[in-house]
């Protein structure tokens, strides 16, 4: 019998991530903190709708971070000015949306302040997103790493960007919809900047 759920910690997760969190909120929730860092995952990348189509934003990590490095010990690389690029990309993509300017001051510090560790950076962003989505959530962190769980729902891999999902959320107006058509299940910021305080009604 399942007794709780285990979630990964992603960078600006997609809409399905938060829908799943809300569905599991009656269970005891855990954020995976002890896993080894998996490369090419949503832990350091997200997808938004840009003026030229889907745009993937990736937080670079320092060289040497591999599958034998604990996720909580992975350091962010600032060899390239990725913060400026991400912030410019968000502004270019969403400044004409209904709520970008409303939330701009909440997100700006994440693209100005330097964070040492990817886990800490994602965690602070996660807290902000929960607040803006009005999703009160109590969770703990895993104490040790388990490859599989028999007593908990495990979402550590199923929600990753490389896994094709059939999830379809309610549609909402997107800035470049007339040009590219509706794009489903992007980063939740796409929904948030479009719908503001009503965002959670769409998943």
Coordinates of N, CA and C in Angstrom, one line a residue:
X1 N 0.8 -1.2 0.0 CA 0.0 0.0 0.0 C 0.9 1.3 0.0
X2 N 0.6 2.2 -0.9 CA 1.3 3.4 -1.0 C 1.1 4.3 0.2
X3 N 2.2 4.9 0.7 CA 2.1 5.8 1.8 C 3.0 7.0 1.5
X4 N 2.5 7.8 0.7 CA 3.3 9.0 0.3 C 3.7 9.0 -1.2
X5 N 4.4 10.1 -1.5 CA 4.9 10.2 -2.9 C 6.2 10.9 -2.9
X6 N 7.1 10.5 -3.8 CA 8.4 11.1 -4.0 C 8.5 11.9 -5.3
X7 N 8.9 13.2 -5.2 CA 9.0 14.0 -6.4 C 10.5 14.5 -6.6
X8 N 10.8 14.7 -7.8 CA 12.1 15.3 -8.1 C 12.0 16.8 -7.9
X9 N 13.1 17.5 -8.0 CA 13.2 18.9 -7.9 C 13.7 19.4 -9.2
X10 N 12.8 20.1 -10.0 CA 13.1 20.5 -11.3 C 13.3 22.0 -11.4
X11 N 13.9 22.5 -12.5 CA 14.0 23.9 -12.8 C 12.7 24.4 -13.5
X12 N 12.0 25.3 -12.9 CA 10.7 25.8 -13.5 C 9.9 24.7 -14.1
X13 N 9.4 23.8 -13.3 CA 8.7 22.6 -13.8 C 7.5 22.9 -14.7
X14 N 7.1 21.9 -15.5 CA 6.0 22.1 -16.4 C 4.6 22.0 -15.6
X15 N 3.6 22.2 -16.4 CA 2.2 22.2 -15.8 C 1.9 20.9 -15.2
X16 N 2.2 19.8 -15.9 CA 1.8 18.5 -15.4 C 2.5 18.2 -14.0
X17 N 3.7 18.7 -13.8 CA 4.3 18.5 -12.5 C 3.5 19.0 -11.4
X18 N 2.9 20.2 -11.5 CA 2.1 20.8 -10.4 C 0.7 20.2 -10.3
X19 N 0.2 19.7 -11.5 CA -1.1 19.0 -11.4 C -0.9 17.7 -10.6
X20 N 0.2 17.0 -10.8 CA 0.5 15.8 -10.1 C 0.7 16.0 -8.6
X21 N 1.5 17.1 -8.3 CA 1.7 17.5 -6.9 C 0.3 17.7 -6.2
X22 N -0.6 18.4 -6.9 CA -1.9 18.7 -6.3 C -2.7 17.4 -6.1
X23 N -2.6 16.5 -7.0 CA -3.3 15.2 -6.9 C -2.8 14.4 -5.7
X24 N -1.5 14.5 -5.4 CA -0.8 13.7 -4.4 C -0.8 14.4 -3.1
X25 N -1.4 15.6 -3.0 CA -1.2 16.4 -1.8 C -1.9 15.8 -0.5
X26 N -2.7 14.8 -0.7 CA -3.3 14.2 0.5 C -2.4 13.2 1.1
X27 N -1.3 12.8 0.3 CA -0.3 11.9 0.8 C 0.8 12.7 1.5
X28 N 1.7 11.9 2.1 CA 2.9 12.5 2.7 C 3.9 12.7 1.5
X29 N 4.3 14.0 1.3 CA 5.1 14.3 0.1 C 6.6 14.4 0.5
X30 N 7.4 13.9 -0.4 CA 8.9 13.9 -0.2 C 9.5 14.5 -1.5
X31 N 10.5 15.4 -1.3 CA 11.4 15.9 -2.4 C 12.6 15.1 -2.3
X32 N 13.0 14.5 -3.4 CA 14.3 13.7 -3.5 C 15.5 14.6 -3.4
X33 N 16.3 14.3 -2.3 CA 17.4 15.1 -2.1 C 18.7 14.3 -2.1
X34 N 18.6 13.0 -2.0 CA 19.8 12.1 -1.9 C 20.2 11.5 -3.2
X35 N 19.5 11.7 -4.3 CA 19.9 11.0 -5.5 C 21.2 11.5 -6.1
X36 N 21.8 10.6 -6.9 CA 22.9 11.1 -7.7 C 22.4 11.9 -8.9
X37 N 23.1 12.9 -9.3 CA 22.7 13.8 -10.3 C 22.5 13.1 -11.7
X38 N 21.3 13.1 -12.2 CA 21.1 12.5 -13.6 C 21.2 13.6 -14.6
X39 N 22.1 13.3 -15.6 CA 22.3 14.3 -16.7 C 21.1 14.3 -17.6
X40 N 21.0 15.4 -18.4 CA 20.0 15.6 -19.4 C 18.6 15.3 -18.8
X41 N 18.3 16.0 -17.7 CA 17.0 15.9 -17.1 C 16.4 17.3 -16.8
X42 N 15.2 17.3 -16.4 CA 14.5 18.6 -16.1 C 15.0 19.2 -14.8
X43 N 16.0 18.6 -14.2 CA 16.5 19.2 -13.0 C 17.3 20.5 -13.3
X44 N 17.7 20.6 -14.5 CA 18.4 21.9 -14.9 C 17.9 22.5 -16.2
X45 N 16.7 22.1 -16.7 CA 16.2 22.6 -17.9 C 14.7 22.7 -17.9
X46 N 14.2 23.6 -18.7 CA 12.8 23.8 -18.8 C 12.5 24.3 -20.3
X47 N 11.2 24.3 -20.6 CA 10.8 24.7 -22.0 C 9.8 25.8 -21.9
X48 N 10.0 26.9 -22.6 CA 9.0 27.9 -22.7 C 8.6 28.2 -24.1
X49 N 7.6 29.0 -24.4 CA 7.2 29.4 -25.7 C 7.8 30.7 -26.1
X50 N 8.8 30.6 -27.0 CA 9.5 31.8 -27.5 C 9.0 32.4 -28.8
X51 N 9.5 33.5 -29.2 CA 9.0 34.1 -30.5 C 9.3 33.3 -31.7
X52 N 10.3 32.3 -31.6 CA 10.7 31.5 -32.7 C 10.3 30.0 -32.4
X53 N 9.3 29.8 -31.5 CA 8.9 28.4 -31.2 C 9.3 28.0 -29.8
X54 N 9.2 26.7 -29.6 CA 9.7 26.3 -28.2 C 11.1 26.6 -28.0
X55 N 11.4 27.0 -26.8 CA 12.8 27.4 -26.4 C 13.1 26.7 -25.1
X56 N 14.2 25.9 -25.2 CA 14.7 25.2 -24.0 C 15.8 26.0 -23.3
X57 N 15.6 26.3 -22.0 CA 16.5 27.0 -21.2 C 17.2 26.0 -20.2
X58 N 18.5 26.1 -20.2 CA 19.3 25.1 -19.4 C 20.2 25.8 -18.5
X59 N 20.2 25.4 -17.2 CA 21.1 26.0 -16.2 C 22.4 25.2 -16.3
X60 N 23.5 25.7 -16.7 CA 24.8 25.0 -16.8 C 25.3 24.6 -15.4
X61 N 25.9 23.4 -15.3 CA 26.5 23.0 -14.1 C 28.0 22.9 -14.3
X62 N 28.8 22.9 -13.2 CA 30.2 22.9 -13.3 C 30.7 21.5 -13.8
X63 N 31.8 21.5 -14.5 CA 32.3 20.3 -15.1 C 32.7 19.4 -13.9
X64 N 32.5 18.1 -14.2 CA 32.8 17.1 -13.1 C 31.5 16.6 -12.5
X65 N 30.4 17.3 -12.7 CA 29.1 16.9 -12.2 C 28.6 15.7 -13.0
X66 N 28.6 14.5 -12.5 CA 28.2 13.4 -13.2 C 27.3 12.5 -12.4
X67 N 27.0 11.3 -12.9 CA 26.1 10.4 -12.3 C 26.6 9.9 -10.9
X68 N 27.8 10.2 -10.6 CA 28.3 9.8 -9.2 C 28.3 11.0 -8.3
X69 N 27.8 12.1 -8.7 CA 27.8 13.3 -7.9 C 26.4 13.5 -7.3
X70 N 26.3 13.7 -6.0 CA 25.0 13.9 -5.4 C 24.3 15.2 -5.9
X71 N 23.1 15.1 -6.3 CA 22.4 16.3 -6.8 C 22.6 17.5 -5.9
X72 N 22.4 17.3 -4.6 CA 22.5 18.5 -3.7 C 23.9 19.1 -3.7
X73 N 24.9 18.4 -4.2 CA 26.3 18.9 -4.3 C 26.7 19.5 -5.6
X74 N 25.8 19.4 -6.6 CA 26.1 19.9 -7.9 C 26.1 21.5 -7.9
X75 N 27.2 22.0 -8.4 CA 27.3 23.5 -8.4 C 27.0 24.1 -9.8
X76 N 26.4 25.2 -9.7 CA 26.0 25.9 -11.0 C 27.3 26.6 -11.6
X77 N 27.4 26.5 -12.9 CA 28.5 27.2 -13.6 C 28.1 28.6 -14.0
X78 N 29.0 29.5 -13.9 CA 28.8 30.9 -14.3 C 29.8 31.3 -15.4
X79 N 30.4 30.3 -16.0 CA 31.4 30.5 -17.1 C 30.7 31.3 -18.2
X80 N 29.5 31.1 -18.5 CA 28.7 31.9 -19.4 C 27.6 32.6 -18.7
X81 N 27.2 33.7 -19.2 CA 26.2 34.6 -18.5 C 24.8 34.1 -18.8
X82 N 24.5 32.8 -18.3 CA 23.2 32.2 -18.6 C 22.1 32.9 -17.9
X83 N 22.3 33.6 -16.8 CA 21.3 34.3 -16.1 C 20.7 35.4 -16.9
X84 N 21.6 36.1 -17.5 CA 21.2 37.2 -18.4 C 20.4 36.7 -19.6
X85 N 20.9 35.6 -20.2 CA 20.2 35.0 -21.3 C 18.8 34.5 -21.0
X86 N 18.7 33.8 -19.8 CA 17.4 33.3 -19.4 C 16.4 34.4 -19.1
X87 N 16.9 35.5 -18.5 CA 16.0 36.6 -18.1 C 15.6 37.3 -19.4
X88 N 16.5 37.5 -20.3 CA 16.2 38.2 -21.6 C 15.2 37.3 -22.4
X89 N 15.4 36.0 -22.3 CA 14.5 35.1 -23.0 C 13.1 35.1 -22.4
X90 N 13.0 35.2 -21.1 CA 11.7 35.2 -20.4 C 11.0 36.6 -20.8
X91 N 11.8 37.7 -20.8 CA 11.2 39.0 -21.1 C 10.7 39.0 -22.5
X92 N 11.5 38.5 -23.4 CA 11.2 38.6 -24.9 C 9.9 37.7 -25.1
X93 N 9.8 36.6 -24.4 CA 8.7 35.7 -24.6 C 7.4 36.1 -24.0
X94 N 7.5 36.8 -22.8 CA 6.3 37.0 -22.0 C 6.0 38.5 -21.6
X95 N 6.8 39.4 -22.1 CA 6.5 40.8 -21.6 C 5.2 41.3 -22.1
X96 N 4.7 40.8 -23.2 CA 3.4 41.2 -23.7 C 2.3 40.3 -23.1
X97 N 2.6 39.4 -22.3 CA 1.5 38.6 -21.6 C 0.8 39.4 -20.5
X98 N -0.3 38.9 -20.1 CA -1.1 39.7 -19.2 C -0.5 39.9 -17.8
X99 N 0.4 39.0 -17.3 CA 0.8 39.1 -15.9 C 2.4 39.1 -15.8
X100 N 3.1 39.1 -16.8 CA 4.6 39.1 -16.7 C 5.1 40.3 -15.8
X101 N 4.6 41.5 -16.1 CA 5.0 42.6 -15.3 C 4.6 42.5 -13.8
X102 N 3.5 41.8 -13.6 CA 2.9 41.7 -12.3 C 3.9 40.8 -11.4
X103 N 4.5 39.8 -12.0 CA 5.4 38.9 -11.3 C 6.9 39.2 -11.6
X104 N 7.2 40.1 -12.4 CA 8.6 40.4 -12.8 C 9.5 40.5 -11.6
X105 N 9.1 41.3 -10.6 CA 10.0 41.5 -9.5 C 10.2 40.3 -8.6
X106 N 9.3 39.4 -8.7 CA 9.4 38.1 -7.9 C 10.5 37.2 -8.5
X107 N 10.6 37.2 -9.9 CA 11.5 36.3 -10.6 C 12.9 37.0 -10.8
X108 N 13.0 38.3 -10.9 CA 14.2 38.9 -11.3 C 15.4 38.5 -10.4
X109 N 15.2 38.5 -9.1 CA 16.4 38.1 -8.2 C 17.0 36.8 -8.6
X110 N 16.3 35.9 -9.1 CA 16.8 34.6 -9.5 C 17.8 34.6 -10.7
X111 N 17.8 35.8 -11.4 CA 18.6 36.0 -12.5 C 19.6 37.1 -12.3
X112 N 19.7 37.5 -11.1 CA 20.7 38.5 -10.7 C 21.7 37.9 -9.6
X113 N 21.1 37.3 -8.6 CA 21.8 36.7 -7.5 C 22.5 35.4 -7.9
X114 N 23.7 35.2 -7.5 CA 24.4 34.0 -7.8 C 24.2 32.9 -6.7
X115 N 23.7 31.8 -7.1 CA 23.5 30.7 -6.2 C 24.6 29.7 -6.5
X116 N 25.1 29.1 -5.4 CA 26.2 28.1 -5.6 C 25.7 26.8 -6.1
X117 N 24.6 26.3 -5.5 CA 24.1 24.9 -5.8 C 22.8 24.9 -6.5
X118 N 22.8 24.0 -7.5 CA 21.6 23.9 -8.3 C 20.3 23.5 -7.5
X119 N 20.5 22.6 -6.5 CA 19.4 22.1 -5.7 C 18.8 23.3 -4.9
X120 N 19.7 24.1 -4.3 CA 19.2 25.3 -3.5 C 18.5 26.3 -4.4
X121 N 19.0 26.5 -5.6 CA 18.4 27.4 -6.6 C 17.0 27.0 -7.0
X122 N 16.9 25.7 -7.3 CA 15.6 25.1 -7.7 C 14.6 25.1 -6.6
X123 N 15.1 24.9 -5.4 CA 14.2 24.8 -4.2 C 13.6 26.2 -3.9
X124 N 14.4 27.3 -4.0 CA 13.9 28.6 -3.7 C 12.9 29.0 -4.8
X125 N 13.2 28.6 -6.1 CA 12.2 28.9 -7.2 C 10.9 28.1 -6.9
X126 N 11.1 26.9 -6.5 CA 9.9 26.0 -6.2 C 9.0 26.6 -5.1
X127 N 9.6 27.1 -4.1 CA 8.8 27.8 -3.0 C 8.1 29.0 -3.6
X128 N 8.8 29.8 -4.5 CA 8.1 30.9 -5.1 C 6.9 30.5 -5.9
X129 N 7.1 29.5 -6.7 CA 6.0 29.0 -7.6 C 4.9 28.5 -6.8
X130 N 5.1 27.8 -5.7 CA 4.0 27.3 -4.9 C 3.2 28.5 -4.3
X131 N 3.9 29.6 -3.9 CA 3.3 30.8 -3.4 C 2.5 31.5 -4.5
X132 N 3.0 31.6 -5.6 CA 2.3 32.4 -6.7 C 1.1 31.6 -7.2
X133 N 1.2 30.2 -7.2 CA 0.2 29.4 -7.7 C -0.9 29.1 -6.6
X134 N -0.6 29.7 -5.4 CA -1.5 29.5 -4.2 C -1.7 28.0 -3.9
X135 N -0.6 27.3 -3.9 CA -0.7 25.9 -3.6 C 0.1 25.6 -2.2
X136 N -0.6 25.7 -1.1 CA 0.0 25.4 0.1 C 0.4 23.9 0.1
X137 N 1.6 23.7 0.5 CA 2.2 22.3 0.4 C 3.1 22.0 1.5
X138 N 2.9 20.9 2.2 CA 3.9 20.5 3.2 C 4.7 19.3 2.7
X139 N 6.0 19.4 2.7 CA 6.8 18.3 2.2 C 8.0 18.1 3.1
X140 N 8.6 16.9 3.0 CA 9.9 16.6 3.7 C 10.9 16.2 2.6
X141 N 12.1 16.1 3.0 CA 13.1 15.6 2.1 C 13.5 14.2 2.4
X142 N 13.9 13.4 1.3 CA 14.3 12.1 1.6 C 15.5 12.0 2.4
X143 N 15.6 11.0 3.3 CA 16.8 10.9 4.2 C 17.9 10.1 3.5
X144 N 17.5 9.2 2.6 CA 18.5 8.4 1.9 C 18.0 8.1 0.5
X145 N 18.9 7.5 -0.3 CA 18.5 7.2 -1.7 C 18.0 5.8 -1.8
X146 N 16.8 5.6 -2.4 CA 16.3 4.3 -2.7 C 16.0 4.3 -4.2
X147 N 16.6 3.3 -4.9 CA 16.4 3.1 -6.3 C 14.9 3.0 -6.7
X148 N 14.2 2.2 -5.9 CA 12.8 2.0 -6.1 C 12.1 2.1 -4.8
X149 N 10.8 2.4 -4.9 CA 9.9 2.4 -3.7 C 8.8 1.4 -3.9
X150 N 8.5 0.7 -2.8 CA 7.3 -0.2 -2.9 C 6.2 0.4 -2.1
X151 N 6.5 1.4 -1.3 CA 5.4 1.9 -0.4 C 5.1 3.4 -0.7
X152 N 5.6 3.9 -1.8 CA 5.4 5.3 -2.2 C 5.2 5.4 -3.7
X153 N 4.4 6.4 -4.1 CA 4.3 6.7 -5.5 C 5.6 7.5 -5.9
X154 N 6.3 7.0 -7.0 CA 7.6 7.5 -7.3 C 7.5 8.3 -8.7
X155 N 7.7 9.6 -8.6 CA 7.6 10.4 -9.8 C 8.9 11.0 -10.3
X156 N 10.0 10.4 -9.8 CA 11.3 11.0 -10.1 C 11.7 10.9 -11.5
X157 N 11.2 9.9 -12.3 CA 11.5 9.8 -13.7 C 10.3 10.0 -14.6
X158 N 9.2 9.7 -14.1 CA 8.0 9.8 -15.0 C 7.7 11.2 -15.5
X159 N 8.1 12.2 -14.7 CA 7.8 13.6 -15.0 C 8.9 14.3 -15.8
X160 N 10.0 13.5 -16.1 CA 11.1 14.1 -16.8 C 10.8 14.5 -18.2
X161 N 11.4 15.5 -18.8 CA 11.1 16.0 -20.1 C 11.3 15.0 -21.2
X162 N 12.2 14.0 -21.0 CA 12.4 13.0 -22.1 C 11.3 12.0 -22.2
X163 N 10.5 11.9 -21.2 CA 9.4 10.9 -21.3 C 8.1 11.6 -21.9
X164 N 7.7 11.0 -23.0 CA 6.5 11.6 -23.7 C 5.3 11.4 -22.8
X165 N 4.5 12.5 -22.6 CA 3.3 12.4 -21.8 C 2.1 12.7 -22.6
X166 N 1.0 12.0 -22.3 CA -0.3 12.2 -22.9 C -1.1 13.3 -22.2
X167 N -0.5 13.9 -21.2 CA -1.3 14.8 -20.4 C -1.7 16.0 -21.2
X168 N -3.0 16.4 -21.1 CA -3.5 17.6 -21.8 C -4.2 18.5 -20.7
X169 N -3.7 19.7 -20.5 CA -4.4 20.6 -19.6 C -5.4 21.5 -20.3
X170 N -6.2 22.2 -19.6 CA -7.1 23.1 -20.2 C -6.3 24.2 -21.0
X171 N -6.8 24.5 -22.1 CA -6.1 25.5 -22.9 C -6.3 26.9 -22.4
X172 N -5.3 27.8 -22.6 CA -5.4 29.2 -22.3 C -4.7 30.0 -23.4
X173 N -4.8 31.3 -23.4 CA -4.2 32.1 -24.4 C -2.7 32.2 -24.2
X174 N -2.0 31.9 -25.3 CA -0.5 32.0 -25.3 C -0.1 33.1 -26.2
X175 N 1.0 33.8 -25.9 CA 1.4 35.0 -26.6 C 1.6 34.7 -28.1
X176 N 2.2 33.5 -28.4 CA 2.6 33.3 -29.8 C 1.7 32.2 -30.4
X177 N 0.5 32.0 -29.9 CA -0.5 31.0 -30.3 C -0.9 31.2 -31.7
X178 N -1.1 32.4 -32.2 CA -1.5 32.6 -33.5 C -0.4 32.2 -34.5
X179 N 0.8 32.2 -34.1 CA 1.9 31.9 -35.0 C 2.3 30.4 -35.0
X180 N 2.2 29.8 -33.8 CA 2.7 28.4 -33.7 C 1.6 27.4 -33.2
X181 N 0.4 27.9 -33.0 CA -0.6 27.1 -32.4 C -0.4 26.9 -30.9
X182 N -1.4 26.2 -30.3 CA -1.3 26.0 -28.9 C -0.2 25.0 -28.5
X183 N 0.6 25.3 -27.5 CA 1.7 24.4 -27.1 C 1.4 24.0 -25.7
X184 N 1.2 22.7 -25.6 CA 0.8 22.1 -24.3 C 1.9 21.8 -23.4
X185 N 1.6 21.9 -22.1 CA 2.5 21.4 -21.0 C 3.9 22.0 -21.1
X186 N 4.0 23.3 -21.2 CA 5.3 24.0 -21.1 C 5.6 24.3 -19.6
X187 N 6.7 25.0 -19.4 CA 7.0 25.4 -18.0 C 5.7 26.1 -17.4
X188 N 5.5 25.9 -16.2 CA 4.3 26.5 -15.5 C 4.4 28.0 -15.6
X189 N 5.6 28.6 -15.8 CA 5.6 30.1 -15.9 C 4.8 30.6 -17.1
X190 N 4.8 29.8 -18.2 CA 4.0 30.1 -19.4 C 2.5 30.3 -19.0
X191 N 2.0 29.4 -18.2 CA 0.7 29.5 -17.7 C 0.5 30.7 -16.7
X192 N 1.5 30.8 -15.8 CA 1.4 31.8 -14.7 C 1.4 33.2 -15.3
X193 N 2.3 33.5 -16.3 CA 2.4 34.8 -16.9 C 1.1 35.1 -17.8
X194 N 0.4 34.1 -18.2 CA -0.8 34.3 -19.0 C -2.0 34.5 -18.1
X195 N -2.1 33.6 -17.1 CA -3.4 33.6 -16.3 C -3.3 34.2 -14.9
X196 N -2.1 34.4 -14.4 CA -1.9 35.1 -13.1 C -2.5 34.2 -12.0
X197 N -3.3 34.9 -11.1 CA -3.9 34.2 -9.9 C -4.8 33.1 -10.3
X198 N -5.3 33.0 -11.5 CA -6.2 32.0 -11.9 C -5.5 30.7 -12.5
X199 N -4.2 30.8 -12.5 CA -3.4 29.7 -13.2 C -3.7 28.3 -12.8
X200 N -3.9 28.1 -11.5 CA -4.1 26.7 -11.0 C -5.4 26.1 -11.4
X201 N -6.3 26.9 -12.0 CA -7.6 26.4 -12.5 C -7.4 25.7 -13.8
X202 N -6.2 25.8 -14.4 CA -6.0 25.2 -15.7 C -5.3 23.9 -15.6
X203 N -5.0 23.4 -14.4 CA -4.5 22.0 -14.3 C -5.1 21.2 -13.2

